[in-house]
PDB file of C-alpha atoms in Angstrom:
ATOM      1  CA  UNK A   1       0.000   0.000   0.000  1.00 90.00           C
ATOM      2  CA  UNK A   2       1.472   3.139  -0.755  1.00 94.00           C
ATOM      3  CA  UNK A   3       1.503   5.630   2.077  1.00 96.00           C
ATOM      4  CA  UNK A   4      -0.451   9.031   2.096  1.00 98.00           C
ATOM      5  CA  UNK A   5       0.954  12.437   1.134  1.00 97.00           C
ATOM      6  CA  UNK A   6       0.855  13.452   4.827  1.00 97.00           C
ATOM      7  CA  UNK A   7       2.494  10.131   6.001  1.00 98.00           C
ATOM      8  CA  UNK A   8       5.407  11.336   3.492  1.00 97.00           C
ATOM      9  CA  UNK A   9       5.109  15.224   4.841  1.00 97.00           C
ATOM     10  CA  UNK A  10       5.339  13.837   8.309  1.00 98.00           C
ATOM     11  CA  UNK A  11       7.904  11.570   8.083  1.00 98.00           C
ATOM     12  CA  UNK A  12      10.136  14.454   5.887  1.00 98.00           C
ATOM     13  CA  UNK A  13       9.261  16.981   8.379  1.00 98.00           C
ATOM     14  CA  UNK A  14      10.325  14.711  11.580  1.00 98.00           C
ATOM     15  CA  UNK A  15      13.821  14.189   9.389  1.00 98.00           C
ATOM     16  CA  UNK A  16      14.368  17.771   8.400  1.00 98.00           C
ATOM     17  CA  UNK A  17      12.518  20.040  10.296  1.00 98.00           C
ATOM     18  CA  UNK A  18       9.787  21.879   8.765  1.00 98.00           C
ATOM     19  CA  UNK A  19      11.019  25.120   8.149  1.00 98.00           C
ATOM     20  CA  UNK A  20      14.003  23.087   6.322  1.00 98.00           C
ATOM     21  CA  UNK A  21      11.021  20.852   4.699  1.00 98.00           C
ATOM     22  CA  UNK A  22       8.874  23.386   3.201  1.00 98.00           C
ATOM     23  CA  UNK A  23      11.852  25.205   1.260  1.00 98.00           C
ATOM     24  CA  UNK A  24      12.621  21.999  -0.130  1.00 98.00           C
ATOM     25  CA  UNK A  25       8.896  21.163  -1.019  1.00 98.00           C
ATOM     26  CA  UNK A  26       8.613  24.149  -2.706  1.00 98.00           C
ATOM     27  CA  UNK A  27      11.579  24.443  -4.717  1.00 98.00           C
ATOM     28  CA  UNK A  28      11.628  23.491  -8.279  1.00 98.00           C
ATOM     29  CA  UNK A  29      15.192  22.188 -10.066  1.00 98.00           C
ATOM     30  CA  UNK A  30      15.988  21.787 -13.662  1.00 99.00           C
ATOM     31  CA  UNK A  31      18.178  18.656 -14.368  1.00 99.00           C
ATOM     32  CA  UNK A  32      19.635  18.732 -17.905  1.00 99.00           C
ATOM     33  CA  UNK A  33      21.042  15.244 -18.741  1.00 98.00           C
ATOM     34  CA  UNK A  34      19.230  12.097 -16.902  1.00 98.00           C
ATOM     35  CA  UNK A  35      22.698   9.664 -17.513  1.00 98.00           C
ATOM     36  CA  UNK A  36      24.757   9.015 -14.141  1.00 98.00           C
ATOM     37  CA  UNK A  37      25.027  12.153 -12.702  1.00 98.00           C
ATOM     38  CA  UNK A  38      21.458  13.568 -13.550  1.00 98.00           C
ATOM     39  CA  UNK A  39      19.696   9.659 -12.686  1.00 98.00           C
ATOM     40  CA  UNK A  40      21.511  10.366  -9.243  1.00 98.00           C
ATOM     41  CA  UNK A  41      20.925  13.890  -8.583  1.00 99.00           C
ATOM     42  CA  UNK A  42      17.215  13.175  -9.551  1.00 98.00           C
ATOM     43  CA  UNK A  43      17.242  10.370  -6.611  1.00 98.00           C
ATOM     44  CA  UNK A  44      18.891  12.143  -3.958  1.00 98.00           C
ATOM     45  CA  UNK A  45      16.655  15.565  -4.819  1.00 98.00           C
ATOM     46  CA  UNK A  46      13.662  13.671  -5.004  1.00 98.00           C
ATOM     47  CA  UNK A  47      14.606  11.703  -1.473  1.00 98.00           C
ATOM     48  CA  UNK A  48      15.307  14.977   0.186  1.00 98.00           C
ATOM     49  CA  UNK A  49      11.752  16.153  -1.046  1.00 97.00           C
ATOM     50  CA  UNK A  50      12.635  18.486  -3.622  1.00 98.00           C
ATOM     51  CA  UNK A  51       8.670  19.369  -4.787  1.00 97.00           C
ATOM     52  CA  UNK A  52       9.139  19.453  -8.532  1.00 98.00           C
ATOM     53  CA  UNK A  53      11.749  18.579 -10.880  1.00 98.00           C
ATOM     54  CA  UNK A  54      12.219  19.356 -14.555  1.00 98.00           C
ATOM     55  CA  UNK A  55      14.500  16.580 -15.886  1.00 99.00           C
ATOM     56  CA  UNK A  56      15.886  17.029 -19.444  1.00 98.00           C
ATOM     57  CA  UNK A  57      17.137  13.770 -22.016  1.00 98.00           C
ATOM     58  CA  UNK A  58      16.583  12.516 -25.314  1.00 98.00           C
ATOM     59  CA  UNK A  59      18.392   8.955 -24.761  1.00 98.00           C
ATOM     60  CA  UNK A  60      16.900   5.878 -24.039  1.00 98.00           C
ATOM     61  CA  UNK A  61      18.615   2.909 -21.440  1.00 98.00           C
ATOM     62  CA  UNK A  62      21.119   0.934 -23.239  1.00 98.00           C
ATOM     63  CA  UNK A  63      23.191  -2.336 -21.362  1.00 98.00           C
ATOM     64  CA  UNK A  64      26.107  -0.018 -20.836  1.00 97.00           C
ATOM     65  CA  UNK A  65      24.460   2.355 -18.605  1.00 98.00           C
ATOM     66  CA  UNK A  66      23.447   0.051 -15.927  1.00 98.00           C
ATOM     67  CA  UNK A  67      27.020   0.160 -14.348  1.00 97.00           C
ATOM     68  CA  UNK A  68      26.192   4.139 -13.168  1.00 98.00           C
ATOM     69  CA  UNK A  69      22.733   4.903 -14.003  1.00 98.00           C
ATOM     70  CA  UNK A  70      20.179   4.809 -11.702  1.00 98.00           C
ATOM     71  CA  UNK A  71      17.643   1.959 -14.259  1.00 98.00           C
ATOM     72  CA  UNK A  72      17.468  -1.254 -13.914  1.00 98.00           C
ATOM     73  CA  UNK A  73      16.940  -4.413 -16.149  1.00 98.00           C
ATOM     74  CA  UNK A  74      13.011  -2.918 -17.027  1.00 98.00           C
ATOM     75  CA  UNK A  75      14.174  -0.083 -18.287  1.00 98.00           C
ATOM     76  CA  UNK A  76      16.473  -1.356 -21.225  1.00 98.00           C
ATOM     77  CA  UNK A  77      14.798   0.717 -24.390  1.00 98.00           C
ATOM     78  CA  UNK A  78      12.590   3.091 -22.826  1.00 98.00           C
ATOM     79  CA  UNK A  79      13.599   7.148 -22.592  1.00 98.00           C
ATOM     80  CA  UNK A  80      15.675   7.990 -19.543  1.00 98.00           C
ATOM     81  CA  UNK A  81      12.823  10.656 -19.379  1.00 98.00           C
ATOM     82  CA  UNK A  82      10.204   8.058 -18.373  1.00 98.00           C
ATOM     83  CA  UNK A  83      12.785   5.560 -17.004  1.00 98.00           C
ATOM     84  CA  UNK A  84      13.230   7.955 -14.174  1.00 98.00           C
ATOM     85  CA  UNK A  85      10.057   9.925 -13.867  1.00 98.00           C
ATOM     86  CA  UNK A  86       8.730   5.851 -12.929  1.00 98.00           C
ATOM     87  CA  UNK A  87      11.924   5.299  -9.937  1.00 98.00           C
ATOM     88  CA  UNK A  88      11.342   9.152  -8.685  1.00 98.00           C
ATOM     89  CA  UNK A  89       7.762   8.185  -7.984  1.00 98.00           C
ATOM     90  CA  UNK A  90       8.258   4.917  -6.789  1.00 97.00           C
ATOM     91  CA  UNK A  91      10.880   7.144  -4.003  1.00 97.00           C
ATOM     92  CA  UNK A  92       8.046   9.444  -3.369  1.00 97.00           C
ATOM     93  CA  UNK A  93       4.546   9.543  -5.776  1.00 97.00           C
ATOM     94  CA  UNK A  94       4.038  13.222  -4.457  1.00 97.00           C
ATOM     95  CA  UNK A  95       6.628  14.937  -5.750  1.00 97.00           C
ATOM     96  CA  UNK A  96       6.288  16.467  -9.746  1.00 98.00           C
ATOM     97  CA  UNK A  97       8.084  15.569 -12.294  1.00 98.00           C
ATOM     98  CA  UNK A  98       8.028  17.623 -15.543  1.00 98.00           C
ATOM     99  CA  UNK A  99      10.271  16.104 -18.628  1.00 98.00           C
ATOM    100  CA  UNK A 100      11.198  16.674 -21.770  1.00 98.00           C
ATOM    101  CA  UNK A 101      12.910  14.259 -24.326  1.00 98.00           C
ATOM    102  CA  UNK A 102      14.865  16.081 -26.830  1.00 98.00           C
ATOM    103  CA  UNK A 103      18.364  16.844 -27.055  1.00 98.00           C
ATOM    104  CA  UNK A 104      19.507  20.346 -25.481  1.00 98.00           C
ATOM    105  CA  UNK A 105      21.605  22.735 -27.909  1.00 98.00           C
ATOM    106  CA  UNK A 106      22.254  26.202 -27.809  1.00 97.00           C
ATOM    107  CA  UNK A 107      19.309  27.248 -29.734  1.00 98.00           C
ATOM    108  CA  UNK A 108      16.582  25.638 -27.363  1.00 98.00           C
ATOM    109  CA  UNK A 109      18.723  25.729 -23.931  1.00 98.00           C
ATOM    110  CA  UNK A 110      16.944  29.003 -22.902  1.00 97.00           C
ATOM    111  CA  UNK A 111      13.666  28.243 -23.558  1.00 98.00           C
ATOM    112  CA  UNK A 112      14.035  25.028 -21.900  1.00 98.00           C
ATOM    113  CA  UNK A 113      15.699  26.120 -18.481  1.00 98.00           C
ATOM    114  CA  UNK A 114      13.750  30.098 -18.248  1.00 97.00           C
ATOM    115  CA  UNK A 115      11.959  29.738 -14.723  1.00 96.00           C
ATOM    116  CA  UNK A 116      14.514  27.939 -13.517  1.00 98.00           C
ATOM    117  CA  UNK A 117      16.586  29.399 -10.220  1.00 97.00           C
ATOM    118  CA  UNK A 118      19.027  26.595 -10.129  1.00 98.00           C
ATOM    119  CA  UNK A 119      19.940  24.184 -13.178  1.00 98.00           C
ATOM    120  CA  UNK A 120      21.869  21.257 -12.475  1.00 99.00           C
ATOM    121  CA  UNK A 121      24.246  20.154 -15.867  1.00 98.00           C
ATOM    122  CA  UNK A 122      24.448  16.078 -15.904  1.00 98.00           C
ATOM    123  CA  UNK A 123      25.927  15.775 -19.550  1.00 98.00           C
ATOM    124  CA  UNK A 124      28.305  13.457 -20.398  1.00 96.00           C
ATOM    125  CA  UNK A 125      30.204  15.441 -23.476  1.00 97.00           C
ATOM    126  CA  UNK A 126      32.459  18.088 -22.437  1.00 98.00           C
ATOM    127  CA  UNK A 127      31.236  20.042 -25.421  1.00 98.00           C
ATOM    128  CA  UNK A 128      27.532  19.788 -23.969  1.00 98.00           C
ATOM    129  CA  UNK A 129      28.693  20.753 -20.620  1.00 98.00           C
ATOM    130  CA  UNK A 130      30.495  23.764 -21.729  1.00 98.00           C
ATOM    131  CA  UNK A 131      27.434  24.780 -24.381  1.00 98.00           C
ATOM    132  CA  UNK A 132      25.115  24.666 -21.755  1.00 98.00           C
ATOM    133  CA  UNK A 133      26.716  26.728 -19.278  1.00 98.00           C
ATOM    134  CA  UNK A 134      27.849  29.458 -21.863  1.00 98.00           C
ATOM    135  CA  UNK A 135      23.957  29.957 -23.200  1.00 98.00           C
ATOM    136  CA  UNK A 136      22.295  29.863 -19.521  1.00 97.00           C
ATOM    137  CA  UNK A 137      25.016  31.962 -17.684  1.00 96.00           C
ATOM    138  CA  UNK A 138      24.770  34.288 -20.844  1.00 96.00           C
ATOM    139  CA  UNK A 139      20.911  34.297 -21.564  1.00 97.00           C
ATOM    140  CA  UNK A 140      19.386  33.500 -18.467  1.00 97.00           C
ATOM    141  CA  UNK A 141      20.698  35.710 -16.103  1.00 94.00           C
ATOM    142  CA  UNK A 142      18.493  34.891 -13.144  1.00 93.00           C
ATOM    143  CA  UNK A 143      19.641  31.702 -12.952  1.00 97.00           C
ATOM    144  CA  UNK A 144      22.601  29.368 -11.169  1.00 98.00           C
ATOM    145  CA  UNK A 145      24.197  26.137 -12.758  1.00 98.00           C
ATOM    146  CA  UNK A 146      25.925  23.240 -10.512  1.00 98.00           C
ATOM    147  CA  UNK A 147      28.151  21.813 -13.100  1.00 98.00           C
ATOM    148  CA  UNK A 148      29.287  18.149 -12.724  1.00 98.00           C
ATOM    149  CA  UNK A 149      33.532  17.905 -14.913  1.00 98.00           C
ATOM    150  CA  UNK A 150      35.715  14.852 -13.596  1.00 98.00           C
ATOM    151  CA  UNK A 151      34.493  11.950 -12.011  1.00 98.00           C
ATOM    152  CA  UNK A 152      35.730   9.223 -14.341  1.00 97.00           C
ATOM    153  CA  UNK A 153      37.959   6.541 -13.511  1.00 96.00           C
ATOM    154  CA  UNK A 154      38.929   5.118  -9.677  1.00 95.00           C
ATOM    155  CA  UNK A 155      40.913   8.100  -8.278  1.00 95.00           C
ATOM    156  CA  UNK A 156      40.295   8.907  -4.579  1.00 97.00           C
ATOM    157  CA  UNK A 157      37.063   9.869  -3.802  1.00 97.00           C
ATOM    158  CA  UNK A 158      38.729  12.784  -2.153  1.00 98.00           C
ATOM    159  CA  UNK A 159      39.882  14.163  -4.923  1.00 98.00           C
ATOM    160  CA  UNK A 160      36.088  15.255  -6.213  1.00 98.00           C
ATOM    161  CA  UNK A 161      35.262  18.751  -4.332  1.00 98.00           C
ATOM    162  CA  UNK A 162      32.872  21.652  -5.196  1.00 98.00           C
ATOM    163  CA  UNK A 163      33.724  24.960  -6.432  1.00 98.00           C
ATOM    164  CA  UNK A 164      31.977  27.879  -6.455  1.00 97.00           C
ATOM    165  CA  UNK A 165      33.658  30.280  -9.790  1.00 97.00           C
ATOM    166  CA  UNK A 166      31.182  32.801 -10.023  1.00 96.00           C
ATOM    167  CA  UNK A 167      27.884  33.608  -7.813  1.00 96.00           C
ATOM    168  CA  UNK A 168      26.225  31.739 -10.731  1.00 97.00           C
ATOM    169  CA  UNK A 169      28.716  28.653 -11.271  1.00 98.00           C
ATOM    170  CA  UNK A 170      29.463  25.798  -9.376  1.00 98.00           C
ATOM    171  CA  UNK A 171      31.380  23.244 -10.673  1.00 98.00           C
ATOM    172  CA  UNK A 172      31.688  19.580  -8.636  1.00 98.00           C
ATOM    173  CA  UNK A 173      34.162  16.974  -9.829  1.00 98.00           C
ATOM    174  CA  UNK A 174      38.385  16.869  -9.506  1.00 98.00           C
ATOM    175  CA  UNK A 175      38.147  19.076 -12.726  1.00 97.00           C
ATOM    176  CA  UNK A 176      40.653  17.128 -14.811  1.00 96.00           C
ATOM    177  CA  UNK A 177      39.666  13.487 -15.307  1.00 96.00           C
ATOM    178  CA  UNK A 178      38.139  12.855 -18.588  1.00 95.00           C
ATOM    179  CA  UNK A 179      36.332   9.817 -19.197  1.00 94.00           C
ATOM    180  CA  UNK A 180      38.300   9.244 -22.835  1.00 90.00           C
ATOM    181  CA  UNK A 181      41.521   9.469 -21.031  1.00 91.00           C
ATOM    182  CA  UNK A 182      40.997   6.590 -18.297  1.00 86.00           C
ATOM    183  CA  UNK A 183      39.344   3.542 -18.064  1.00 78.00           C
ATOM    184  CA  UNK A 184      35.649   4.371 -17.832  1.00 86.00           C
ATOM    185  CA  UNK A 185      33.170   5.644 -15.649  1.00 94.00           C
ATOM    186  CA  UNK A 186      32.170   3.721 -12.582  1.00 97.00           C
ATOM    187  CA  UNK A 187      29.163   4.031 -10.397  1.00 98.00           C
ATOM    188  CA  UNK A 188      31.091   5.150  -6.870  1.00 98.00           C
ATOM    189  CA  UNK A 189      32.762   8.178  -8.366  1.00 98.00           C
ATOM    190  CA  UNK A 190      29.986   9.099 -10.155  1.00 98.00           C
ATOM    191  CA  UNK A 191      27.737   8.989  -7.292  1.00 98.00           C
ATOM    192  CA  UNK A 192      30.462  10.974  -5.310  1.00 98.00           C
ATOM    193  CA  UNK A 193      30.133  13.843  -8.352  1.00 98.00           C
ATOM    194  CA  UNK A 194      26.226  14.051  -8.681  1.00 98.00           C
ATOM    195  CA  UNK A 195      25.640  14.268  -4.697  1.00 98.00           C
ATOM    196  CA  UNK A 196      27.960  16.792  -4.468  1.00 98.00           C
ATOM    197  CA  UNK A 197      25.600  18.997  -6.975  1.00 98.00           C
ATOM    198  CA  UNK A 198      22.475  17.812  -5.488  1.00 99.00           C
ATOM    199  CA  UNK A 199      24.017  18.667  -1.965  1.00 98.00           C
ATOM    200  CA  UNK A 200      24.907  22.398  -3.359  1.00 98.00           C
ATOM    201  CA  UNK A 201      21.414  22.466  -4.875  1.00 99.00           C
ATOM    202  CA  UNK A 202      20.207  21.896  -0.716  1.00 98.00           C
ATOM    203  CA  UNK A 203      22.276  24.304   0.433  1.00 98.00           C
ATOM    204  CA  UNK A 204      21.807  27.264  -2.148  1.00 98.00           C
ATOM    205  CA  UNK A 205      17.796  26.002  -1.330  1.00 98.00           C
ATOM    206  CA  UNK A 206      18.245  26.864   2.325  1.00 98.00           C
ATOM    207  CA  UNK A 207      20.465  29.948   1.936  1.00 98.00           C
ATOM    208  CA  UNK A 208      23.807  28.870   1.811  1.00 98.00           C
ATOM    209  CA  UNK A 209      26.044  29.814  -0.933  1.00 98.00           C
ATOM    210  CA  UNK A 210      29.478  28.730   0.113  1.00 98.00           C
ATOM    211  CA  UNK A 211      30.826  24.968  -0.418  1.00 94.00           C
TER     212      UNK A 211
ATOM    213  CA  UNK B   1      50.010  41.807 -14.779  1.00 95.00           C
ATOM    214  CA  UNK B   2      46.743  39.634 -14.747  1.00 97.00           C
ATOM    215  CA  UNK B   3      46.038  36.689 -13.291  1.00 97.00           C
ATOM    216  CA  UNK B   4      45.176  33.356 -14.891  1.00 97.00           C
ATOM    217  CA  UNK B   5      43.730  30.789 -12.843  1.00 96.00           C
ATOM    218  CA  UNK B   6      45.153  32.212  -9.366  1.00 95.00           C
ATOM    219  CA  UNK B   7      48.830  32.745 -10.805  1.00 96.00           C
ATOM    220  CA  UNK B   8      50.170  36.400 -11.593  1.00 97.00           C
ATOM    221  CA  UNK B   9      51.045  36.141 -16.234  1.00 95.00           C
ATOM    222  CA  UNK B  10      52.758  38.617 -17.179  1.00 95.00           C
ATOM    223  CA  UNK B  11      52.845  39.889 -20.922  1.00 94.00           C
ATOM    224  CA  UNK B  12      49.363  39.691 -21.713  1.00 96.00           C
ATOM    225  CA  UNK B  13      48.410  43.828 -20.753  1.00 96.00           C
ATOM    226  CA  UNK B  14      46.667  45.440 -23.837  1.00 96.00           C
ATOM    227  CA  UNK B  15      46.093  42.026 -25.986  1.00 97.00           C
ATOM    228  CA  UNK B  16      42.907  39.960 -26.199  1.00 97.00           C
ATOM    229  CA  UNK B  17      41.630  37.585 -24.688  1.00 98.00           C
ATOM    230  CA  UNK B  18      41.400  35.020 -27.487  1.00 97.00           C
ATOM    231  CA  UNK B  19      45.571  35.466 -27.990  1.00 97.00           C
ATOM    232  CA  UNK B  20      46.038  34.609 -23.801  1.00 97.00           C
ATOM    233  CA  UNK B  21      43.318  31.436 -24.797  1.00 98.00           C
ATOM    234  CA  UNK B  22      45.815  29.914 -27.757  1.00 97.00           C
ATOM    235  CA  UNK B  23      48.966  30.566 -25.974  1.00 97.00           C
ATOM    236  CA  UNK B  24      47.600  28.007 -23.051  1.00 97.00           C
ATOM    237  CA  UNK B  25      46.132  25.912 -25.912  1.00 97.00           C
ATOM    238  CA  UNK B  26      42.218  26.055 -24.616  1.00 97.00           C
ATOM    239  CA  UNK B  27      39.740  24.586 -26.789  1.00 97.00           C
ATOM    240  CA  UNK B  28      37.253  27.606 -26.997  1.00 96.00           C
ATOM    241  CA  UNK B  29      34.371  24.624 -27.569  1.00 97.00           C
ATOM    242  CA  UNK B  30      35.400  22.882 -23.990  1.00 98.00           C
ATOM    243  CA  UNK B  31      35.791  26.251 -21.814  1.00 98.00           C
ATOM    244  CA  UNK B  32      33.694  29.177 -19.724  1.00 98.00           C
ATOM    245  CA  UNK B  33      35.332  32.025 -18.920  1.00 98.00           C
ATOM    246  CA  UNK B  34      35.168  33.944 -15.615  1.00 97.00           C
ATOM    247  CA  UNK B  35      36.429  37.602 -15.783  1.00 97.00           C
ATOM    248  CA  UNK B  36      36.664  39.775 -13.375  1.00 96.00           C
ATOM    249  CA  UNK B  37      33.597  38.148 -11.553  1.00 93.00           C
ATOM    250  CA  UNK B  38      31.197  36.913 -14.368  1.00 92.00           C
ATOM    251  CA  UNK B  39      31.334  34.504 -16.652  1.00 95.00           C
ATOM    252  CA  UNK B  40      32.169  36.285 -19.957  1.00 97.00           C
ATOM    253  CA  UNK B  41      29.620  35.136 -23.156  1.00 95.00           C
ATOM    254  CA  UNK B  42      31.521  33.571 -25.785  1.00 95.00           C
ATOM    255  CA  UNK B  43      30.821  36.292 -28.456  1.00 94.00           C
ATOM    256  CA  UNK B  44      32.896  38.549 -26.288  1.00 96.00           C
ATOM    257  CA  UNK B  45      36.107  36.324 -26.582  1.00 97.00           C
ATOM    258  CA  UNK B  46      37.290  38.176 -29.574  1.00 95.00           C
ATOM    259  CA  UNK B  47      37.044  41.688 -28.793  1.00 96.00           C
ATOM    260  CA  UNK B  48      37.774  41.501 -25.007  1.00 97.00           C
ATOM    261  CA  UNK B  49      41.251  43.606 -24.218  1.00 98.00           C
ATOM    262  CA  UNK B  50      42.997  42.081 -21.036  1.00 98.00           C
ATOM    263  CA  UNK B  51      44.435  44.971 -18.772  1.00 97.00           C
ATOM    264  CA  UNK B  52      46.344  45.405 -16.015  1.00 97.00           C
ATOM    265  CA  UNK B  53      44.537  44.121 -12.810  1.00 97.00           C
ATOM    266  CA  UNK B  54      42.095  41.671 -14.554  1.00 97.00           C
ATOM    267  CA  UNK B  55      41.778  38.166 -12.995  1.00 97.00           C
ATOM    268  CA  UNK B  56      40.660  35.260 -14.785  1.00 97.00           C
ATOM    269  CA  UNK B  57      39.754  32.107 -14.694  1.00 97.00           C
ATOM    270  CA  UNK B  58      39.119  29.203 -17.527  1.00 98.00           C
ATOM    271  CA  UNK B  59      37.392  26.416 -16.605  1.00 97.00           C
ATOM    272  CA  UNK B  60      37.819  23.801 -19.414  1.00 98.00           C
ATOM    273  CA  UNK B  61      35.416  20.720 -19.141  1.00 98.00           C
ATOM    274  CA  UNK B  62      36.092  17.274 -19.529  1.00 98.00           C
ATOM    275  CA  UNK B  63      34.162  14.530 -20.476  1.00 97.00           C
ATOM    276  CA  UNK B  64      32.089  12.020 -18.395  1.00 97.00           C
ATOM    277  CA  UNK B  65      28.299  11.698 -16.797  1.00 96.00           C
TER     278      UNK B  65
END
């Protein structure tokens, strides 16, 4: 049976606090990518109670995602977009999620993200990451990114940190280690990477804008 | 003087940005550029003189998500 919305706001409330709770519940957070980092940011945002989340990908699960991404064996072949959506609401059927399934270039970036306080960038491509925050930091000028560059490989954990560049920029990851340069992407780091941006996106939530 | 990514460069007063960008070899695809503060838009690359005092910092991105 699946519990009531005010068995989940009870329950969130008791963990957080509800001043802490109802910032959360009312924030909404654009995710652009839904591959390892943004499949993981979704979770952890959508565990936390994040009230609505905009989630942005035009891939569908393959085999060779399932060592990172959040899917499982069910979702081989359907849209990340859907994929997702289906695991946030099995975490908590409450919270809204809003997709899109196309692929984000410069042309459509600000129309996709306007609204949006705080975008988090989950690409894989450099290129992509770098497009992305270019056109938002440059067209959209309301509005922060958390940026996810260098998680790949089996380096310390430690060596994955957040930065803050620019009121507007953070950028989580050990900044240098590119997934075509060492062998592969593995689930631990990753997960390190994308909770570090969904942990900024809780703290810039509740007022904090330091790392 | 300016600064490039925390350490004082020296010979870069009066030329633009884009000259201080293929000196250090950055792929103008894979970077963001914060100047003095704010992340400079890429149309700005080629017209932007660096002066005395200015601080910068490039970002460049690598790949993996």
């Amino acid at each position: 049976m699946i519990p009531s919305k005010e068995e989940f706001e009870r329950v969130l409330i008791e963990r957080h606090t509800k001043p802490v709770h109802e910032r959360l519940k009312n924030a909404s957070i654009a995710i652009a990518g839904a591959g390892g980092l943004g499949s993981n940011i979704a979770m952890s945002l959508a565990r936390a109670g994040v009230g609505r989340l905009f989630i942005v990908d035009f891939d569908k699960v393959e085999m060779s995602n399932l060592n990172r991404q959040q899917y499982f064996i069910r979702h081989l072949g359907m849209y990340k977009t859907e994929a997702i959506t289906e695991i946030l609401h099995e975490i908590n059927p409450y919270i809204s999620v809003d997709y899109k399934t196309v692929q984000v270039t410069e042309d459509n970036a600000a129309g996709l993200f306007s609204g949006f306080d705080i975008i988090c960038e989950a690409f894989d491509r450099a290129e992509s990451k770098a497009m992305l925050i270019n056109t938002v930091l440059e067209k959209l000028p309301g509005t922060t990114i958390i940026s996810g560059s260098g998680m790949a490989g089996y380096l310390s954990s430690n060596s994955i940190k957040t930065r803050k560049i620019t009121d507007r920029l953070y950028i989580c990851g050990d900044g240098v280690t590119d997934s075509a340069d060492v062998n592969g992407l593995m689930a631990p780091r990753v997960a390190v990477c994308s909770n570090h941006q969904a942990n900024m996106v809780i703290r810039l939530l509740l007022g904090y804008t330091d790392c | 003087m300016i600064t490039l990514n925390g350490k004082p460069e020296s010979g870069f007063d009066g030329r633009l940005l884009t000259e201080l960008l293929t000196v250090h070899s950055y792929r103008t695809e894979l970077i963001a550029v914060e100047y003095n503060g704010e992340i400079l838009p890429k149309s700005s690359y080629g017209d932007t003189v660096l002066k005395d005092g200015d601080s910068l910092e490039v970002v460049s991105f690598v790949g993996g998500g």
